[in-house]
CSV table of C-alpha atoms in Angstrom, one decimal:
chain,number,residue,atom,x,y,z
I,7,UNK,CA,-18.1,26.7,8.9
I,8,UNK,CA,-18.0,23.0,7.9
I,9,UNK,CA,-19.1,21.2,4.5
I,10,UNK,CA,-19.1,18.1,3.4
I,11,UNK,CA,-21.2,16.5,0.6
I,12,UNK,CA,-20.6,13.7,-1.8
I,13,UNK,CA,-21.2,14.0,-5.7
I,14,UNK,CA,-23.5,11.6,-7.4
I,15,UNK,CA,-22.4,8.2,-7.2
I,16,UNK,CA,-20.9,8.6,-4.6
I,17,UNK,CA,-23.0,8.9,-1.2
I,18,UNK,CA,-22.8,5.4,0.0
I,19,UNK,CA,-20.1,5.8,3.0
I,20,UNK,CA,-20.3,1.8,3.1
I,21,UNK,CA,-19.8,1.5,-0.2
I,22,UNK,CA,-16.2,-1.1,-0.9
I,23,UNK,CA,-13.3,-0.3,-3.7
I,24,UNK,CA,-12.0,-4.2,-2.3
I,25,UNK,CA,-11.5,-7.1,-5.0
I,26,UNK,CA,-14.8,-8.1,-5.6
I,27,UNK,CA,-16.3,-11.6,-6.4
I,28,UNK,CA,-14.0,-12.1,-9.3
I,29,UNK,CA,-10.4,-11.6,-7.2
I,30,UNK,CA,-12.0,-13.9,-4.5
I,31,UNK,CA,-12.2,-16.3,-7.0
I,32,UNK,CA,-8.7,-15.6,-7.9
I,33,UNK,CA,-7.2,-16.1,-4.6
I,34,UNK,CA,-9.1,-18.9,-4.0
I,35,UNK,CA,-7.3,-20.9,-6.8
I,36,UNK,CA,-4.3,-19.2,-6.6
I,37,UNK,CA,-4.0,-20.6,-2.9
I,38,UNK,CA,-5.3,-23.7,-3.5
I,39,UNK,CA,-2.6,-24.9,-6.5
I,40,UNK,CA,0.5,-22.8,-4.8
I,41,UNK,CA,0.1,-24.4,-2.0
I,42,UNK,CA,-0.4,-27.7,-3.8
I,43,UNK,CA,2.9,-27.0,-5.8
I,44,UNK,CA,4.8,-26.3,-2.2
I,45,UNK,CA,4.1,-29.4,-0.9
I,46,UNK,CA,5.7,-30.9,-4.2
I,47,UNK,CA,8.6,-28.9,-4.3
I,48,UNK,CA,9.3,-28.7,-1.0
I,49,UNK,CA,9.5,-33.0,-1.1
I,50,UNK,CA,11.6,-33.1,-4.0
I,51,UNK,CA,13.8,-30.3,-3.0
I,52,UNK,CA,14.6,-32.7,0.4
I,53,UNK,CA,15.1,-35.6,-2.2
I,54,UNK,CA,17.0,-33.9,-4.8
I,55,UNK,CA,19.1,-32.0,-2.1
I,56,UNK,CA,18.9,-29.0,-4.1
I,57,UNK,CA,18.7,-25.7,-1.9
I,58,UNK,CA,17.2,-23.5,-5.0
I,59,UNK,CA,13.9,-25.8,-4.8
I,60,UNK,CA,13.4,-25.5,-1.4
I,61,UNK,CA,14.2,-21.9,-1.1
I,62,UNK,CA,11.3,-21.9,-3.7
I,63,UNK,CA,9.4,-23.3,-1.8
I,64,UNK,CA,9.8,-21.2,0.9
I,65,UNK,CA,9.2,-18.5,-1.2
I,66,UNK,CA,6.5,-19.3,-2.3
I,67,UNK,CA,4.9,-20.4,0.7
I,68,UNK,CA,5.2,-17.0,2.0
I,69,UNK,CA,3.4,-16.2,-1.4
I,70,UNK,CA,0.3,-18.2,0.1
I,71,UNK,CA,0.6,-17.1,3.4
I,72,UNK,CA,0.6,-13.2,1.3
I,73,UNK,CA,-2.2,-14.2,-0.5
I,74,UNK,CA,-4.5,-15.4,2.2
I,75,UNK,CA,-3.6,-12.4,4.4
I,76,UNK,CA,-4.6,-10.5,1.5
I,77,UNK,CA,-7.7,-11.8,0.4
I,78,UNK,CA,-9.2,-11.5,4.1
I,79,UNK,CA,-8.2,-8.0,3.9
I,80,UNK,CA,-10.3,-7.8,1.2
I,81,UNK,CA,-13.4,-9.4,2.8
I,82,UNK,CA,-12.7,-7.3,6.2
I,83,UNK,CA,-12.7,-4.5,3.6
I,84,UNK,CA,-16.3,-5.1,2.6
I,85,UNK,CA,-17.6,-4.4,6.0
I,86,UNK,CA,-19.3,-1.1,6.5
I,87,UNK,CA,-18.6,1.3,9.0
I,88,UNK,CA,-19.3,1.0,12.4
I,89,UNK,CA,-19.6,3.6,15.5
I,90,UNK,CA,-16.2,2.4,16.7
I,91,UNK,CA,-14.9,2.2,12.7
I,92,UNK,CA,-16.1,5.0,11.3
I,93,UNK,CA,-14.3,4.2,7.8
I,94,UNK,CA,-15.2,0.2,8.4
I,95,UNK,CA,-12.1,-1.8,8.6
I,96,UNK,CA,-11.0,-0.8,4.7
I,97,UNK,CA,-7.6,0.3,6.6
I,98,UNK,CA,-7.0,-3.5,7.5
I,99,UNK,CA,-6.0,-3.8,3.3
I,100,UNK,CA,-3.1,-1.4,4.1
I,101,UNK,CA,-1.9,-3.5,7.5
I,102,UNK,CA,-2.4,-7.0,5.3
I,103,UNK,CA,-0.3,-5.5,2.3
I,104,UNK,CA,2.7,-4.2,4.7
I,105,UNK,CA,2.4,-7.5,6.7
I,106,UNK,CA,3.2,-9.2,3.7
I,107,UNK,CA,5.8,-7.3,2.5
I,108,UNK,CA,7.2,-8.1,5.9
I,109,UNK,CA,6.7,-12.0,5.7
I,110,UNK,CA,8.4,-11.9,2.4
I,111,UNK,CA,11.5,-10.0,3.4
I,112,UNK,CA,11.6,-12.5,6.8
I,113,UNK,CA,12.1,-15.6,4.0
I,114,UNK,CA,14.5,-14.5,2.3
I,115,UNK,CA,16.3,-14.1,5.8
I,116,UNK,CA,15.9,-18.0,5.9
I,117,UNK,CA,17.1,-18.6,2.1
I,118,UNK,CA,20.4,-16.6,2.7
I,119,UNK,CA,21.4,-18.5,6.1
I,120,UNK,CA,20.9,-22.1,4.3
I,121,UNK,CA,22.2,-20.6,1.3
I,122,UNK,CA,25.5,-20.0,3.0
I,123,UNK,CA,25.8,-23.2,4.4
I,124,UNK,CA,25.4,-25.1,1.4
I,125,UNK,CA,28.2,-22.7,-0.4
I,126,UNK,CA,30.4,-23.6,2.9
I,127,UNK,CA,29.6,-27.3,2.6
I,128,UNK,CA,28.4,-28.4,-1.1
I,129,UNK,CA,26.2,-31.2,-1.4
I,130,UNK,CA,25.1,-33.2,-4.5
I,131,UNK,CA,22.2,-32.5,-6.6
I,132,UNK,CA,19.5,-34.2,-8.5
I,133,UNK,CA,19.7,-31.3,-11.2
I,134,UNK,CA,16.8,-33.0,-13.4
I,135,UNK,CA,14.3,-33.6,-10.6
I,136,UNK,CA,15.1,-30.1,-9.6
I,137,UNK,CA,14.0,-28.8,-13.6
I,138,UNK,CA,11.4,-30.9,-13.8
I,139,UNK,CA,9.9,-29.4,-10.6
I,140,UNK,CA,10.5,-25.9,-11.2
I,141,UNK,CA,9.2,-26.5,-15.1
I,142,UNK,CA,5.8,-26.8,-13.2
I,143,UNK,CA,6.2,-24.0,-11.2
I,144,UNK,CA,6.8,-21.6,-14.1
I,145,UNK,CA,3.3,-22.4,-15.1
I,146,UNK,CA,1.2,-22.5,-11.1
I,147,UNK,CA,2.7,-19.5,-10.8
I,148,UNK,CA,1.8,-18.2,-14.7
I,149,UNK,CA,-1.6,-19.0,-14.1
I,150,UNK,CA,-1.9,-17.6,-11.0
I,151,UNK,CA,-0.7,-14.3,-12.2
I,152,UNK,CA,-2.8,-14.3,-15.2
I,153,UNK,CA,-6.0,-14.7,-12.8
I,154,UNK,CA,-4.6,-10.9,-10.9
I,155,UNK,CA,-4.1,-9.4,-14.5
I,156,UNK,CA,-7.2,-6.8,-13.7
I,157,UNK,CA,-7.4,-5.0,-10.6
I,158,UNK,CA,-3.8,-3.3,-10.6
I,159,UNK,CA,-5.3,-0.1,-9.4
I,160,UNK,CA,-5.4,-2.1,-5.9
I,161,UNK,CA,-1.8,-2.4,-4.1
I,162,UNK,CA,-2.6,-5.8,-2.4
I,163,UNK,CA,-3.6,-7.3,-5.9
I,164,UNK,CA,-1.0,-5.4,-7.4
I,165,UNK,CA,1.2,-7.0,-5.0
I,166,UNK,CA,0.0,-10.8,-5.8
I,167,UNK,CA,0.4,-10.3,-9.2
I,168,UNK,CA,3.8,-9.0,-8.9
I,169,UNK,CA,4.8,-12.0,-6.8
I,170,UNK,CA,3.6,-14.7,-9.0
I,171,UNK,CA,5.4,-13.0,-12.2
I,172,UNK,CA,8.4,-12.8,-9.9
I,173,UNK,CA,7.9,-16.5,-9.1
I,174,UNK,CA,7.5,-17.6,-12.4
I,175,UNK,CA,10.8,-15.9,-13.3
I,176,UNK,CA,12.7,-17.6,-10.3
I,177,UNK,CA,11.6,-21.0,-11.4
I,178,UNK,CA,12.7,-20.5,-14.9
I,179,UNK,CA,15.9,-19.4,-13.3
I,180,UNK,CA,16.0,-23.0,-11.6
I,181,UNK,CA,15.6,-25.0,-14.7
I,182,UNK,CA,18.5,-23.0,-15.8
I,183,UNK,CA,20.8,-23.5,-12.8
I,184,UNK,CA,19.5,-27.3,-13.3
I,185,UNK,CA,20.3,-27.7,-16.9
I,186,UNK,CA,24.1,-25.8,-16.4
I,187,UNK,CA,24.7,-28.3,-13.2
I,188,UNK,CA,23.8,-31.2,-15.9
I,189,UNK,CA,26.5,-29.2,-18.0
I,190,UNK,CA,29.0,-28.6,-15.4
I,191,UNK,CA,28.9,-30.7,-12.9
I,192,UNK,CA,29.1,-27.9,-10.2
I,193,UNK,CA,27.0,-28.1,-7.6
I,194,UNK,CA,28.3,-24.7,-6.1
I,195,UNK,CA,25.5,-23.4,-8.5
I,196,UNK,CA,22.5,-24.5,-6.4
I,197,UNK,CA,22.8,-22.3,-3.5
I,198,UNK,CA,24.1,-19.1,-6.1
I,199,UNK,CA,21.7,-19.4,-7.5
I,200,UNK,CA,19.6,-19.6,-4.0
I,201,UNK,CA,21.2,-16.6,-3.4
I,202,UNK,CA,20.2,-14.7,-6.5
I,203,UNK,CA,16.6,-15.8,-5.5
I,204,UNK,CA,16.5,-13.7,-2.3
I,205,UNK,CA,18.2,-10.8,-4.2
I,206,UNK,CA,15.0,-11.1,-6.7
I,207,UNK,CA,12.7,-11.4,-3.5
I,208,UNK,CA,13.8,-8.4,-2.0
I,209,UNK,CA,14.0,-6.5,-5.1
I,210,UNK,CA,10.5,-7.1,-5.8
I,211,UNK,CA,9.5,-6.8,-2.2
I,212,UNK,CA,10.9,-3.1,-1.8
I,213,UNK,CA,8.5,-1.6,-3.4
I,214,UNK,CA,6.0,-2.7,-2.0
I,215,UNK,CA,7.2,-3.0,1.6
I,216,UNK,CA,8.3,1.4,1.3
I,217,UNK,CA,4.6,2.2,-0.3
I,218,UNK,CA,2.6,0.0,2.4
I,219,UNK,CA,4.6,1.9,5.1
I,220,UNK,CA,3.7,5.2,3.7
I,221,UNK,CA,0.2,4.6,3.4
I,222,UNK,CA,0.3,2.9,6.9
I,223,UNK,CA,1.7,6.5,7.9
I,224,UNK,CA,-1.0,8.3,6.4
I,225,UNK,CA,1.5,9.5,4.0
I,226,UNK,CA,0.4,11.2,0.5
I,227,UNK,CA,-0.2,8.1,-1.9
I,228,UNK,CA,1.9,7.6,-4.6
I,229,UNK,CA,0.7,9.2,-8.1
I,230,UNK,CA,-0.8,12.5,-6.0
I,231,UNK,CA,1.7,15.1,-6.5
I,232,UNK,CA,-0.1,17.4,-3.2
I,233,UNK,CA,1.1,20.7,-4.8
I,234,UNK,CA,-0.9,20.0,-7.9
I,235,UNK,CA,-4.2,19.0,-5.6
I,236,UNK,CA,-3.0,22.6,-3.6
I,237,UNK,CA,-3.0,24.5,-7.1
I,238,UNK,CA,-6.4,22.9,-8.5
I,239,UNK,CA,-8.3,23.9,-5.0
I,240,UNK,CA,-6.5,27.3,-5.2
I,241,UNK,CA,-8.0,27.6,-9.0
I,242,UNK,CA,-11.5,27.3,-7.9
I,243,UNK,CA,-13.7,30.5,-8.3
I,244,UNK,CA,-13.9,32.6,-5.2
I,245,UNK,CA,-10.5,30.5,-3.2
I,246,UNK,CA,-8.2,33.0,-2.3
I,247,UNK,CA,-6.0,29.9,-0.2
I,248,UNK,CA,-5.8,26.7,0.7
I,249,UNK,CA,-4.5,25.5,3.8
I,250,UNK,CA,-4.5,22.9,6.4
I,251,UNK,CA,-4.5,20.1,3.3
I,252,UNK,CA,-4.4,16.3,4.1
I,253,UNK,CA,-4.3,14.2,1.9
I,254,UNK,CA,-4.3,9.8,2.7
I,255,UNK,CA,-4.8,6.8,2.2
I,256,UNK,CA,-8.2,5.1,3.7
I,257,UNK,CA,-7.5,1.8,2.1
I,258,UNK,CA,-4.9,0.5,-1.0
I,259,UNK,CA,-7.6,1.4,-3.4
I,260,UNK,CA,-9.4,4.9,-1.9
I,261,UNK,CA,-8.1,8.2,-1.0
I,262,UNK,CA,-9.5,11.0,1.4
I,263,UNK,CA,-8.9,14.4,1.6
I,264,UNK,CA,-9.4,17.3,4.1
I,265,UNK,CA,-8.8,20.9,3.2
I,266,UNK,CA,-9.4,24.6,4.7
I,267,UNK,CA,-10.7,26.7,1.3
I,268,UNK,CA,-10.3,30.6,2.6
I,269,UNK,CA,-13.5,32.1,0.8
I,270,UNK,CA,-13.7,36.4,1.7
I,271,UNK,CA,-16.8,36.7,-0.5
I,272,UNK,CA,-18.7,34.2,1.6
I,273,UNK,CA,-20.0,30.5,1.7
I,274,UNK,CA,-20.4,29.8,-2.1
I,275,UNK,CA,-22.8,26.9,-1.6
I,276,UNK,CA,-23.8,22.8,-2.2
I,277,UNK,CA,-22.7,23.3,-6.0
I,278,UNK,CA,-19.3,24.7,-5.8
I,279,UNK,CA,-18.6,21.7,-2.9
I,280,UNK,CA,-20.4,19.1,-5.3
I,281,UNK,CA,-18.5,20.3,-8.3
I,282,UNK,CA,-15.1,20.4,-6.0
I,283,UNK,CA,-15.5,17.1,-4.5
I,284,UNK,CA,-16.0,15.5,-8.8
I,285,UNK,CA,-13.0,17.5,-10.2
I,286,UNK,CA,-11.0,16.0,-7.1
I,287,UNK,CA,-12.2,12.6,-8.0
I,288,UNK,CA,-11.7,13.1,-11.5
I,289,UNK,CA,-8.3,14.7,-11.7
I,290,UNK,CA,-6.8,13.0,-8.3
I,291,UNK,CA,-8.7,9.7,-7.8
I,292,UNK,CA,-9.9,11.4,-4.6
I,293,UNK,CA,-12.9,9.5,-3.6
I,294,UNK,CA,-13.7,11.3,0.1
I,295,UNK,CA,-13.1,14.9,0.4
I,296,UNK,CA,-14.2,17.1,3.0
I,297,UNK,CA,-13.5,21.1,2.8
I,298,UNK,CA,-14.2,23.4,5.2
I,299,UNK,CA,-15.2,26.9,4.5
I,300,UNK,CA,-13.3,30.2,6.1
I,301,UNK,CA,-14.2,33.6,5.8
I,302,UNK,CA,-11.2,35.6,7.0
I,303,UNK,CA,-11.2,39.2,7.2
I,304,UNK,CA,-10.1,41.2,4.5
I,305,UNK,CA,-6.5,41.4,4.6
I,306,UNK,CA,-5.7,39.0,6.8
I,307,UNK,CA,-2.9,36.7,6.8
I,308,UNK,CA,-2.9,33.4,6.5
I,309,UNK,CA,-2.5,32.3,9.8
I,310,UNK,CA,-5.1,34.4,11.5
I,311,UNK,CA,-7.0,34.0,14.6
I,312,UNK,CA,-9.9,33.3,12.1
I,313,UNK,CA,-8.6,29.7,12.1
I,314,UNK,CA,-8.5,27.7,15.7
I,315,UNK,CA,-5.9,25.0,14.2
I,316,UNK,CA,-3.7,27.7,12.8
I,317,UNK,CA,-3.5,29.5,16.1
I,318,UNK,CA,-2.9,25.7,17.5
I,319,UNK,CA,-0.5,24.7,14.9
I,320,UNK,CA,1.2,27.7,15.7
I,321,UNK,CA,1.3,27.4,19.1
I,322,UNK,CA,2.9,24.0,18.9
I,323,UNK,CA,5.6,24.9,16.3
I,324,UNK,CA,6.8,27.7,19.6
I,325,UNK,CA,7.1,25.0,21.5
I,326,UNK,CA,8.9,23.2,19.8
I,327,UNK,CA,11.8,25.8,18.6
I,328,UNK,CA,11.4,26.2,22.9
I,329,UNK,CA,11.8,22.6,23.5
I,330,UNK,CA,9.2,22.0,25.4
I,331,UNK,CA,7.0,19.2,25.6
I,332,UNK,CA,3.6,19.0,24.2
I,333,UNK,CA,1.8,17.0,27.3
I,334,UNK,CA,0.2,20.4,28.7
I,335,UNK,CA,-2.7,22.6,28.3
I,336,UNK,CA,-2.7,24.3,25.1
I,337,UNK,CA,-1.3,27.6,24.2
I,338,UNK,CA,-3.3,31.1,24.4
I,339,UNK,CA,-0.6,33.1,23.0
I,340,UNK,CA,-1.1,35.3,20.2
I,341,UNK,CA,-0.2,33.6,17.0
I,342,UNK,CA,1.2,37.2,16.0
């Protein structure tokens, strides 16, 4: 017996948990004046020969590049479903956040390689053009993170604000490598401190790149402990188990659940699956649950013939101790 119901204020299946108006607005600007500043940078890093400018640059180019893949992830997000994409394309917010995570870690690739050059071969540099510059990119990059101050619940706006706080911080890093070459005279300090840039980059990009994987996965998304979600179905009146639990990811911002609810006394109706549905949004942030009802015989284990996945499931995990493959028809052994 199958279920499924949505509690109040929540029915609309094409309803969207993307950035809204306000975050569009956000990545608007914050494309339009990081990209500005990369041009700049990028120019008087080539004039100034200094390598920590233009592996700014590069870093934050891949910052607008992370941004734009984001924010169309957001708009894709806004689409409703469709009979081919049943959830919409709210997924694509998962792909754009792990794409970027991707792009980021591929710069810093880029930044090491020149980075060890210019260690190998020194070069002179214009260390107060090079503060100057990166003076201005501590506040772009301020600003832009103050425009993604709300929305944190969302990983791809989570992840743009994270970037622009990181870039702030390298480009205050740069005036200080400037203002100690001014002091010292070494120019060894430029591509350190190049170096120390992509240790930042990837630092702040791990994160980020092992939860989008996860969630890419249909792994359980991080804060949902799935024992806890296990032992507040199992506390419901009249569930004697719980099994076949899923728990994922339908977009950075929305979760869905599935879940077998083993019910001997019978089918307990709309308002137990209504009020199941709102303590799972409630306690878990579960926004789309569906629970299907068993009624197993009395006394019967847990994986019974009652269930057709658990005699599946089972089936499968024979197999497997058995080595055999799984490309054949399936199994009408006796799960016993």
């Amino acid at each position: 017996m199958h279920a499924h119901h949505h509690p109040a204020g929540d029915h609309h299946h094409g309803h969207s948990h993307a950035p809204q108006a306000g975050h569009g607005r956000a990545f608007a600007i914050g494309i339009t004046l990081n990209l500005a500043f990369v041009a700049i940078e990028a120019g008087y890093g080539f004039w100034a020969g200094s390598m920590a400018l233009l592996s700014d640059a590069g870093h934050n180019l891949s910052d607008v590049l992370g941004l734009a893949i984001a924010w169309g992830a957001a708009v894709l997000a806004r689409r409703g479903p469709t009979e081919r994409f049943t959830y919409g394309l709210r997924p694509s917010s998962i792909l754009a956040a792990l794409f970027n995570a991707l792009l980021l870690l591929v710069a810093v690739g880029g930044i090491v390689w020149e980075s060890v050059e210019r260690l190998i071969e020194p070069t002179p540099v214009a260390a107060g053009t090079m503060m100057i510059v990166a003076a201005i990119g501590i506040l772009v990059n301020g600003f832009t993170a103050f425009l993604f101050m709300s929305g944190q619940h969302d990983l791809n706006i989570r992840g743009a604000f994270l970037h622009m706080v990181a870039d702030a911080a390298v480009s205050l890093g740069v005036v200080l490598g400037g203002l100690a070459i001014l002091w010292t005279g070494a120019t060894w300090i430029d591509p350190v401190l190049s170096l120390v840039i992509a240790a930042v980059i990837v630092w702040g990009t791990w994160g980020l790149l092992k939860q989008s994987l996860a969630l890419s996965l249909h792994g359980v998304p991080r804060g949902i402990a799935l024992p806890e979600v296990r032992k507040a179905l199992e506390a419901m009146p009249g569930v004697a188990r719980v099994h076949h639990l899923h728990v994922w990811a339908v977009s950075t911002t929305e979760t869905a659940l599935t879940a077998h609810l083993v019910m001997p006394e019978g089918h307990p109706g709309d308002r137990f699956l209504a009020q199941a549905q709102r303590e799972l949004k409630a306690r878990f942030g579960i926004r789309h649950s569906t629970l299907q009802i068993e009624i197993h015989r009395p006394g019967s284990h847990e994986h019974g013939p009652e269930c057709p996945l658990d005699h599946q499931d089972h089936a499968h995990d024979m197999h497997d101790h058995e080595g055999h493959s799984h490309d054949h028809e399936p199994s009408h052994l006796s799960p016993r």
